[in-house]
Short mmCIF file of C-alpha atoms and ligand atoms in Angstrom, two decimals:
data_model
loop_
_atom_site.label_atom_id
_atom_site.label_comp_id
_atom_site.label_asym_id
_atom_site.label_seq_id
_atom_site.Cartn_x
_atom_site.Cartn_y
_atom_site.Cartn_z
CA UNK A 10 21.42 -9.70 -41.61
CA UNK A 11 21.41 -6.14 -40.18
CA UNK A 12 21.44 -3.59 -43.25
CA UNK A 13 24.24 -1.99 -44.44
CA UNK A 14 24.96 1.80 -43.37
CA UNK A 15 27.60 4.25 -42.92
CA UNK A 16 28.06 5.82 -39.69
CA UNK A 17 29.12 9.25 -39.75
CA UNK A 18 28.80 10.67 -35.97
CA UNK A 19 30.44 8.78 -33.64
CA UNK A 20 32.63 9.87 -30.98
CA UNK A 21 35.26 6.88 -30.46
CA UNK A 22 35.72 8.42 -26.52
CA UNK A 23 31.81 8.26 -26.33
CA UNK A 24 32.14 4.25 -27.06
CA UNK A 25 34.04 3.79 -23.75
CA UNK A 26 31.58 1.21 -22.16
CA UNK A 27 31.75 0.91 -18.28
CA UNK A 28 33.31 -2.67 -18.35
CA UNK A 29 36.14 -1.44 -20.45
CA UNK A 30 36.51 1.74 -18.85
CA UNK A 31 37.17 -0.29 -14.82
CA UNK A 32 39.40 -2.97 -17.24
CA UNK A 33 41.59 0.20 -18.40
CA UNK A 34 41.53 1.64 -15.14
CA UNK A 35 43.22 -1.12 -13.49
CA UNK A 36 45.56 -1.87 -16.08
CA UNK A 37 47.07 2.11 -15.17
CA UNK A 38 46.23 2.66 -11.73
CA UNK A 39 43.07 4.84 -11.90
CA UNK A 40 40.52 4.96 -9.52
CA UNK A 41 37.65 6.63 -10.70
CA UNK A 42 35.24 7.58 -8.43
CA UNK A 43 32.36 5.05 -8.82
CA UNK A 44 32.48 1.66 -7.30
CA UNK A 45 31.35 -0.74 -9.94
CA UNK A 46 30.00 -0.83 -13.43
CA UNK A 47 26.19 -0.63 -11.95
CA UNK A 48 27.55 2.72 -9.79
CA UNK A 49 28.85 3.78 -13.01
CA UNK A 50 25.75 3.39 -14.99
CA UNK A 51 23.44 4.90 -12.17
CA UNK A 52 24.98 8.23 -13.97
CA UNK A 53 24.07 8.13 -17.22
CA UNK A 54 20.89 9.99 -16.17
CA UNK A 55 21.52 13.77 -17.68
CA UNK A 56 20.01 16.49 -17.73
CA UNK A 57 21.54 18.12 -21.02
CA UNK A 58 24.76 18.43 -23.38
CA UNK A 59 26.76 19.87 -20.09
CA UNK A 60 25.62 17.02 -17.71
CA UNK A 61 26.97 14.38 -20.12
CA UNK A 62 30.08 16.02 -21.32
CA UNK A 63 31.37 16.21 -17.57
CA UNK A 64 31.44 12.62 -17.69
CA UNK A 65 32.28 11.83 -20.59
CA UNK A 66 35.63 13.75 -19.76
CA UNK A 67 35.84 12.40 -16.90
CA UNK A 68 36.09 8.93 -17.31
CA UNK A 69 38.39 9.70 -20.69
CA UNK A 70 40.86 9.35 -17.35
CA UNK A 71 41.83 6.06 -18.33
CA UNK A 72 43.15 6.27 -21.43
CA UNK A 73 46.51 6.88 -21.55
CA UNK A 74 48.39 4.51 -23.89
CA UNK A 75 48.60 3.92 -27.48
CA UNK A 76 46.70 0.23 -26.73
CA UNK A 77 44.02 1.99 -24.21
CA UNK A 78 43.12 3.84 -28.17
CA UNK A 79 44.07 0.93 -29.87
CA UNK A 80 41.16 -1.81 -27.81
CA UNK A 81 38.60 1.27 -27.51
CA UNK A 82 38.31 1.52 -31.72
CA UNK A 83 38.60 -2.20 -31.96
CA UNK A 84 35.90 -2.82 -29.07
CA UNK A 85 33.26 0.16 -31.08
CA UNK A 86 34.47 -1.49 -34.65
CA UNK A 87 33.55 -4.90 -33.40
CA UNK A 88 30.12 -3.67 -31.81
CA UNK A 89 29.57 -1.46 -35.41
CA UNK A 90 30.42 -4.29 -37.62
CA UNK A 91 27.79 -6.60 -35.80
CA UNK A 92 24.61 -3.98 -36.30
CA UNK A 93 25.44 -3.54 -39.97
CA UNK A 94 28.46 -1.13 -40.26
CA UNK A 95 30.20 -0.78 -43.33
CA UNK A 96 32.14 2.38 -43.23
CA UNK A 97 32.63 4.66 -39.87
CA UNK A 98 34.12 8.42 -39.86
CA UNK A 99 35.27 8.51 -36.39
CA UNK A 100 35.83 11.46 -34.34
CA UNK A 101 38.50 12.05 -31.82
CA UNK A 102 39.13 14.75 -29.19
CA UNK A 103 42.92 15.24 -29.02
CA UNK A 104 42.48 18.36 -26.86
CA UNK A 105 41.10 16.33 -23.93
CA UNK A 106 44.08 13.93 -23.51
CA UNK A 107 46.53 16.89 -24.39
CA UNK A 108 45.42 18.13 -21.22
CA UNK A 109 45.80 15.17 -19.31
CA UNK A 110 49.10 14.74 -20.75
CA UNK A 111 48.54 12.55 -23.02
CA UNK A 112 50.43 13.38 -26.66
CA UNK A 113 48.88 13.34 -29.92
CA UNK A 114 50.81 10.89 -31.52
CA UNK A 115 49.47 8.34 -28.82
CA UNK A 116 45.80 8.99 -29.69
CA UNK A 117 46.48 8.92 -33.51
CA UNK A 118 49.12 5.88 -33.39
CA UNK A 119 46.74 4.10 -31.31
CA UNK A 120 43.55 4.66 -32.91
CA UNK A 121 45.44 3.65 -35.95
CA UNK A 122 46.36 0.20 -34.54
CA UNK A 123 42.63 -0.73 -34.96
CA UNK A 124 41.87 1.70 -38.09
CA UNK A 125 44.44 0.77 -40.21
CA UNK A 126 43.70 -2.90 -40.42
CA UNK A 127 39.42 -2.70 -39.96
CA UNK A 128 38.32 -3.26 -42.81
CA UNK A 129 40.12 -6.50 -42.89
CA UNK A 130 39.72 -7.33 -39.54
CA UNK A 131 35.98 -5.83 -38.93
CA UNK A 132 34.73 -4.97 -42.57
CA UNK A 133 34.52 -1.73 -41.89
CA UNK A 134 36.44 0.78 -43.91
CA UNK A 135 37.12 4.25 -41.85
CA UNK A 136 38.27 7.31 -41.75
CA UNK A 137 39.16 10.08 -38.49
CA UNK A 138 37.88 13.52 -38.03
CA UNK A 139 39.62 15.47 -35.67
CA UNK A 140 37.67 17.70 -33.33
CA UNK A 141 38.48 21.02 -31.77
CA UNK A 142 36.58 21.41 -28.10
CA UNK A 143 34.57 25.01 -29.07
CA UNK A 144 34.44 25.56 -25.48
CA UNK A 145 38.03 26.12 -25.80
CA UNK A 146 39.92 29.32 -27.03
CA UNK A 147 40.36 29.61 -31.06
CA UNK A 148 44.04 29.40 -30.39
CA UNK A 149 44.19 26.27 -28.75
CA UNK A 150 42.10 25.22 -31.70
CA UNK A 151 45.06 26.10 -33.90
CA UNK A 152 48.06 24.36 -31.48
CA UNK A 153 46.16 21.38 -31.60
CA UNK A 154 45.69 21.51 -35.67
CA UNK A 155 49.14 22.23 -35.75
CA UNK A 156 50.18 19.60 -33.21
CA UNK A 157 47.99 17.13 -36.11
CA UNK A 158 50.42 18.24 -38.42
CA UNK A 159 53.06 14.58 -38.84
CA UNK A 160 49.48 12.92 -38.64
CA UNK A 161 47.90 14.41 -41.36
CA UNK A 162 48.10 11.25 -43.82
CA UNK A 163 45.89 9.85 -41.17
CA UNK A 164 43.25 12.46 -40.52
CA UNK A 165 40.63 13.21 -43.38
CA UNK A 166 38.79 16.31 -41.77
CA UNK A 167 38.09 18.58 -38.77
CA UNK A 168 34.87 18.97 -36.45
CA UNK A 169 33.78 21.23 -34.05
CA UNK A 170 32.04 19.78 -30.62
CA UNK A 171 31.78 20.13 -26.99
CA UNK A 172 29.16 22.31 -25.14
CA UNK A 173 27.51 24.26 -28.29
CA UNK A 174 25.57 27.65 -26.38
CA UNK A 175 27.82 30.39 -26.29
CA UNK A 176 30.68 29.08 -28.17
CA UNK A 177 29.24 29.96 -32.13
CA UNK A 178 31.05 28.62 -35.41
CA UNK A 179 32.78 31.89 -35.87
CA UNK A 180 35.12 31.77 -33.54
CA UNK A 181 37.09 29.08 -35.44
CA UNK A 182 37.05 30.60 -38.67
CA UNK A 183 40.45 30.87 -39.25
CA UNK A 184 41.41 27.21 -38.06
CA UNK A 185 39.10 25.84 -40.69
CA UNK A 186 40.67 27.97 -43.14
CA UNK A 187 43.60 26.78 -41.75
CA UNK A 188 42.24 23.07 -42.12
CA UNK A 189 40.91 23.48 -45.63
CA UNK A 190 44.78 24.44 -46.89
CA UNK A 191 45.92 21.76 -45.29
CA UNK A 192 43.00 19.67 -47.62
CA UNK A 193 40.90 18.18 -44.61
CA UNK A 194 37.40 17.96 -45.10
CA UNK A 195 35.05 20.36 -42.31
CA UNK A 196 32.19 19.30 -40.71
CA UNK A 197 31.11 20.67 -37.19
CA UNK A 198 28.30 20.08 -34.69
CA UNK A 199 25.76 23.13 -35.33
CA UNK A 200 21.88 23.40 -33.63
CA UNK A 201 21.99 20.73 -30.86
CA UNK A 202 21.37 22.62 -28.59
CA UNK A 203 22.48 25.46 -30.22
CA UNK A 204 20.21 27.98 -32.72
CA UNK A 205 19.52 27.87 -36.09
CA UNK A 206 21.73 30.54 -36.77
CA UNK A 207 24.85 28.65 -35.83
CA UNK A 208 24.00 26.06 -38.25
CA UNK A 209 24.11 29.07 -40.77
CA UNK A 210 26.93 30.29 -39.40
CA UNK A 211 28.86 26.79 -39.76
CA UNK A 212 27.81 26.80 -43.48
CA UNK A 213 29.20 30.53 -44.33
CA UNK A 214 31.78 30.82 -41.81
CA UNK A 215 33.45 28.02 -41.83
CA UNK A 216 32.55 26.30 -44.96
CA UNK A 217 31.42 22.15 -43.78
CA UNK A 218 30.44 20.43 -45.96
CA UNK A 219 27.78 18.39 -43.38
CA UNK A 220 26.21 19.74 -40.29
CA UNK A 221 26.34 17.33 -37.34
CA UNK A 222 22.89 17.31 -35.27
CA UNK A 223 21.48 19.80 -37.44
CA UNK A 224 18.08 19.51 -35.52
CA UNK A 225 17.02 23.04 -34.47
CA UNK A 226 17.08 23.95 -38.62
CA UNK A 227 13.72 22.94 -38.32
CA UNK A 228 12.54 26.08 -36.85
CA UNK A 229 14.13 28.03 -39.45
CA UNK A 230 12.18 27.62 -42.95
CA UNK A 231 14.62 29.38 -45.21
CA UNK A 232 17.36 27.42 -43.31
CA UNK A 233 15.69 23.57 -44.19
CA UNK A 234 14.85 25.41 -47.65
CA UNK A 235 18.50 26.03 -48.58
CA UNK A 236 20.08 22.76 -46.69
CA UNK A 237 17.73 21.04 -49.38
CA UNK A 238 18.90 22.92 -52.07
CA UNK A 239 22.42 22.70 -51.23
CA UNK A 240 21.74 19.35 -50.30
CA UNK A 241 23.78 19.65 -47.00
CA UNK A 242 23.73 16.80 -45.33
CA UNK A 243 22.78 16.12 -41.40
CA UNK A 244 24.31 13.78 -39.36
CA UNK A 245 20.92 12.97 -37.03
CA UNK A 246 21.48 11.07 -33.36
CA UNK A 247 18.16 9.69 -32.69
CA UNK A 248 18.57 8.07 -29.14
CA UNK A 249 21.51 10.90 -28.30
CA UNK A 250 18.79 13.65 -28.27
CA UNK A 251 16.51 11.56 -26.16
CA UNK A 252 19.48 11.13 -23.50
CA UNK A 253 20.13 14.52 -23.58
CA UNK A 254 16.55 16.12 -23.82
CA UNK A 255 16.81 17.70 -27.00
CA UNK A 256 13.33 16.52 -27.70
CA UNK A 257 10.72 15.07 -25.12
CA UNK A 258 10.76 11.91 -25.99
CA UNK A 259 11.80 9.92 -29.39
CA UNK A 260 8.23 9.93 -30.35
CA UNK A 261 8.82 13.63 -30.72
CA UNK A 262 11.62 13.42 -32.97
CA UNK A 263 11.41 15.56 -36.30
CA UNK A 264 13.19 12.56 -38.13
CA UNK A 265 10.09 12.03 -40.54
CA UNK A 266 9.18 15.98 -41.15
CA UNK A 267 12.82 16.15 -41.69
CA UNK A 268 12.80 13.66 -44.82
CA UNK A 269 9.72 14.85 -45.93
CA UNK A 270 10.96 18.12 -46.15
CA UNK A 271 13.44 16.82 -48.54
CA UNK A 272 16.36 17.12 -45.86
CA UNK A 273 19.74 14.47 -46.72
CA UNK A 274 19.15 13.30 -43.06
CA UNK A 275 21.33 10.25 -41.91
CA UNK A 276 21.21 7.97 -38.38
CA UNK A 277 23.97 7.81 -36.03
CA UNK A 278 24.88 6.83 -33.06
CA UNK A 279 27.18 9.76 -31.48
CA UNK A 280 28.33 8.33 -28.21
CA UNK A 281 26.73 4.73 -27.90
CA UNK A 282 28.03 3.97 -24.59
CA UNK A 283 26.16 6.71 -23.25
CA UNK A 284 23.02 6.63 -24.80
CA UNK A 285 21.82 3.15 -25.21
CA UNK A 286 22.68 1.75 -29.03
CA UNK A 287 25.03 2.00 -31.72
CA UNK A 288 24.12 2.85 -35.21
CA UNK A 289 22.02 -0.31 -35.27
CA UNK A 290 20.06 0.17 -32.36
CA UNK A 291 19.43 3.89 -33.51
CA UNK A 292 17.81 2.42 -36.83
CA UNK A 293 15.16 0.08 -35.10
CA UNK A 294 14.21 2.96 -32.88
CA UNK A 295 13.74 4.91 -35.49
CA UNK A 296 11.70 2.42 -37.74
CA UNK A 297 9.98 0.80 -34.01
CA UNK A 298 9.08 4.20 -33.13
CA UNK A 299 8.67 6.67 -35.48
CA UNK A 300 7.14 4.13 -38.01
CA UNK A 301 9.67 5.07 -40.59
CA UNK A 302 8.89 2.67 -44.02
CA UNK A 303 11.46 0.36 -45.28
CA UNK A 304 12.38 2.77 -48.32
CA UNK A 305 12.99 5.77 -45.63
CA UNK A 306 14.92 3.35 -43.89
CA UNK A 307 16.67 2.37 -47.27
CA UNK A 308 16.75 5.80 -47.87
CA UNK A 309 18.50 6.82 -44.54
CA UNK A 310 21.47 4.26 -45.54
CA UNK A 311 21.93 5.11 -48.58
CA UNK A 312 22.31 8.78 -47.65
CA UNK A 313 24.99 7.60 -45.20
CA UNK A 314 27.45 6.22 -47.92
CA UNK A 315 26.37 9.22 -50.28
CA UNK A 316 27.50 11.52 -47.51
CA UNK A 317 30.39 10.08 -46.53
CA UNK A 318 34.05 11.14 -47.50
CA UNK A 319 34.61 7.73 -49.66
CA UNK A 320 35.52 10.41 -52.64
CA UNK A 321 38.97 8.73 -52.78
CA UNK A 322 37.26 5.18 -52.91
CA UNK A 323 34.37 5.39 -54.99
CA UNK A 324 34.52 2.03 -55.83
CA UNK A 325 33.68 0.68 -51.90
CA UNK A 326 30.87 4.02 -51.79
CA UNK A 327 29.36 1.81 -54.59
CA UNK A 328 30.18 -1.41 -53.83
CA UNK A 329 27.94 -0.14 -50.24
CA UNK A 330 25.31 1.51 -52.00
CA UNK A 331 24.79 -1.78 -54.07
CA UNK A 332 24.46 -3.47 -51.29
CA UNK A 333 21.91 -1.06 -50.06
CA UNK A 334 19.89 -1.54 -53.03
CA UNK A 335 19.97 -5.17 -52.60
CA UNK A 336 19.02 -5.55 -49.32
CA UNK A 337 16.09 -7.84 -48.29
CA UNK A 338 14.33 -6.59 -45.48
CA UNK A 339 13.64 -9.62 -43.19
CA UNK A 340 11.05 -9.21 -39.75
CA UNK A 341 12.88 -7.22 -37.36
CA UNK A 342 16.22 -7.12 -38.90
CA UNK A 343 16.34 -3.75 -39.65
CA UNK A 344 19.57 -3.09 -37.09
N1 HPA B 21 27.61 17.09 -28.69
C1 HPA B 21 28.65 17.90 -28.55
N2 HPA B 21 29.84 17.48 -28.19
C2 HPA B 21 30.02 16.16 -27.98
C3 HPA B 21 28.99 15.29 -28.11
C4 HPA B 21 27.71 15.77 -28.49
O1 HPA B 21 26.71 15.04 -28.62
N3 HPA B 21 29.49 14.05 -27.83
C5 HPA B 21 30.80 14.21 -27.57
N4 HPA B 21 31.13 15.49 -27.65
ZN1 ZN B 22 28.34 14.49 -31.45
#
């Protein structure tokens, strides 16, 4: 039995595996430009953040219905559920099928046929965070919140994602002001690949309440100083920054320095199709590789139900971390 975590990073577009993605093309007539799933895999080789988010847009090309959503979420939920999954904040990026024509009502009504019924059908309770693209303008940002709007009793918070350099927190200050009168929850991708001072900027600009990635606050002493006093947590992708050369290789990660420096780190998978494991996979690299100990590991799912937006179900947040407690580590059956 895998143990039981939250996951709180997850891109449901970045769970689009290459046999579902040439299934949904046929079923709408696309014809994407790579002959079979083995083509298709052949580029997952990137470079960086920008060599992966060109395809991951790309291939969003075949979703275009509310049962495209509705068989993506179920397909990741079914996946999560198997590796140990117990609760899943899911983000979405409405801005990328806007553009493609593709309304937000049919993103949201479709995610929602798998959401709404999860945790009976999966076990998995969750809840959606809707992302603005920061390499788009501030005021498309604020069309899209207010496109959310007759959604809103389905949406629990906002991120911030896309390609990070160049595009700093600020510029969406007043759409997560915006956000927070509306009563979402803010949380936005902050030192991937971006610099410490984003991560600060994300914090005092526009007030989340976690940091997603979070990594590069490492080189920043007073940063990692007040994200432990604050006790901010970070919303770590182990095998993501590997696949996207944020560190050399996963031996390199700052995973354990990060705990020991008192950090609320957590494991995720970000976009598992992509970059070889889902939340599961990303906590027996972690433990295989970094030779984590079975209370960090413990320690690591417990912060993931601690940091989690379960405030209006603090009986399941227990019910998880109980679990947590009472998990029996087995051999390998840490995913
Ligand atoms: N970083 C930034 N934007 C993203 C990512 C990521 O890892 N995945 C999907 N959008
Ligand atoms: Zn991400």
């Amino acid at each position: 039995m895998p143990l039981p975590k939250a996951e709180l990073h997850l891109h449901i577009e970045g769970t689009l595996e290459p046999e579902l993605a040439f299934e949904l093309a046929a079923r709408n007539g696309v014809t994407l430009p790579y002959a079979d799933t083995d083509e298709l895999r052949k580029a997952y080789d990137f470079e960086d953040l920008q060599s992966f988010l060109n395809l991951y847009y790309e291939l969003m090309a075949v979703l275009r219905t509310e049962q495209d959503f509705a068989d993506l979420a179920n397909a990741y939920l079914a996946r999560a559920a198997a590796q140990g999954v117990r609760h899943a904040e899911i983000f979405f990026d409405p801005q990328a099928h806007l553009a493609r024509g593709v309304s937000m009502g049919t993103v949201v009504e479709g995610l929602w046929r798998a959401l709404g019924s999860s945790e009976e059908n999966h076990g998995i309770s969750t809840r959606l965070i809707l992302c603005f693209l920061r390499d788009e303008s501030a005021e498309s940002a604020l069309r899209t919140l207010d496109a959310a709007r007759p959604y809103l009793d389905r949406i629990t918070g906002v991120g911030l994602d896309s390609a990070e350099v160049g595009h700093p927190p600020v510029k969406f200050r007043e759409v997560y002001e915006a956000a927070a009168a509306l009563g979402l929850r803010r949380v936005a991708h902050a030192g991937e690949e971006g610099p410490p001072a984003y991560i600060t900027e994300a914090l005092d600009a526009l007030g989340v309440e976690r940091v997603d990635h979070g990594l590069r606050c490492m080189e920043d002493p007073a940063l990692v100083e007040r994200l432990v006093r604050e006790r901010i947590p970070l919303t770590l992708c182990p095998l993501s920054n590997v696949r996207l050369r944020t560190v050399d290789t996963l031996a390199d990660h700052p995973l354990p320095a990060m705990l020991d420096a008192g950090l609320v780190c957590t494991v995720n998978s970000d976009d598992p199709a992509y970059f070889g494991g889902y939340a599961g996979d990303n906590f027996a690299a972690v433990h295989h590789t970094l030779g984590l100990t079975e209370d960090r590991l413990r320690e690591l799912a417990r912060n993931s139900f601690l940091a989690s937006f379960l405030e209006d179900d603090e009986e399941r947040r227990a019910r998880c971390l109980a679990e947590v407690d009472a998990y029996e580590f087995a051999g390998d059956a840490v995913s």
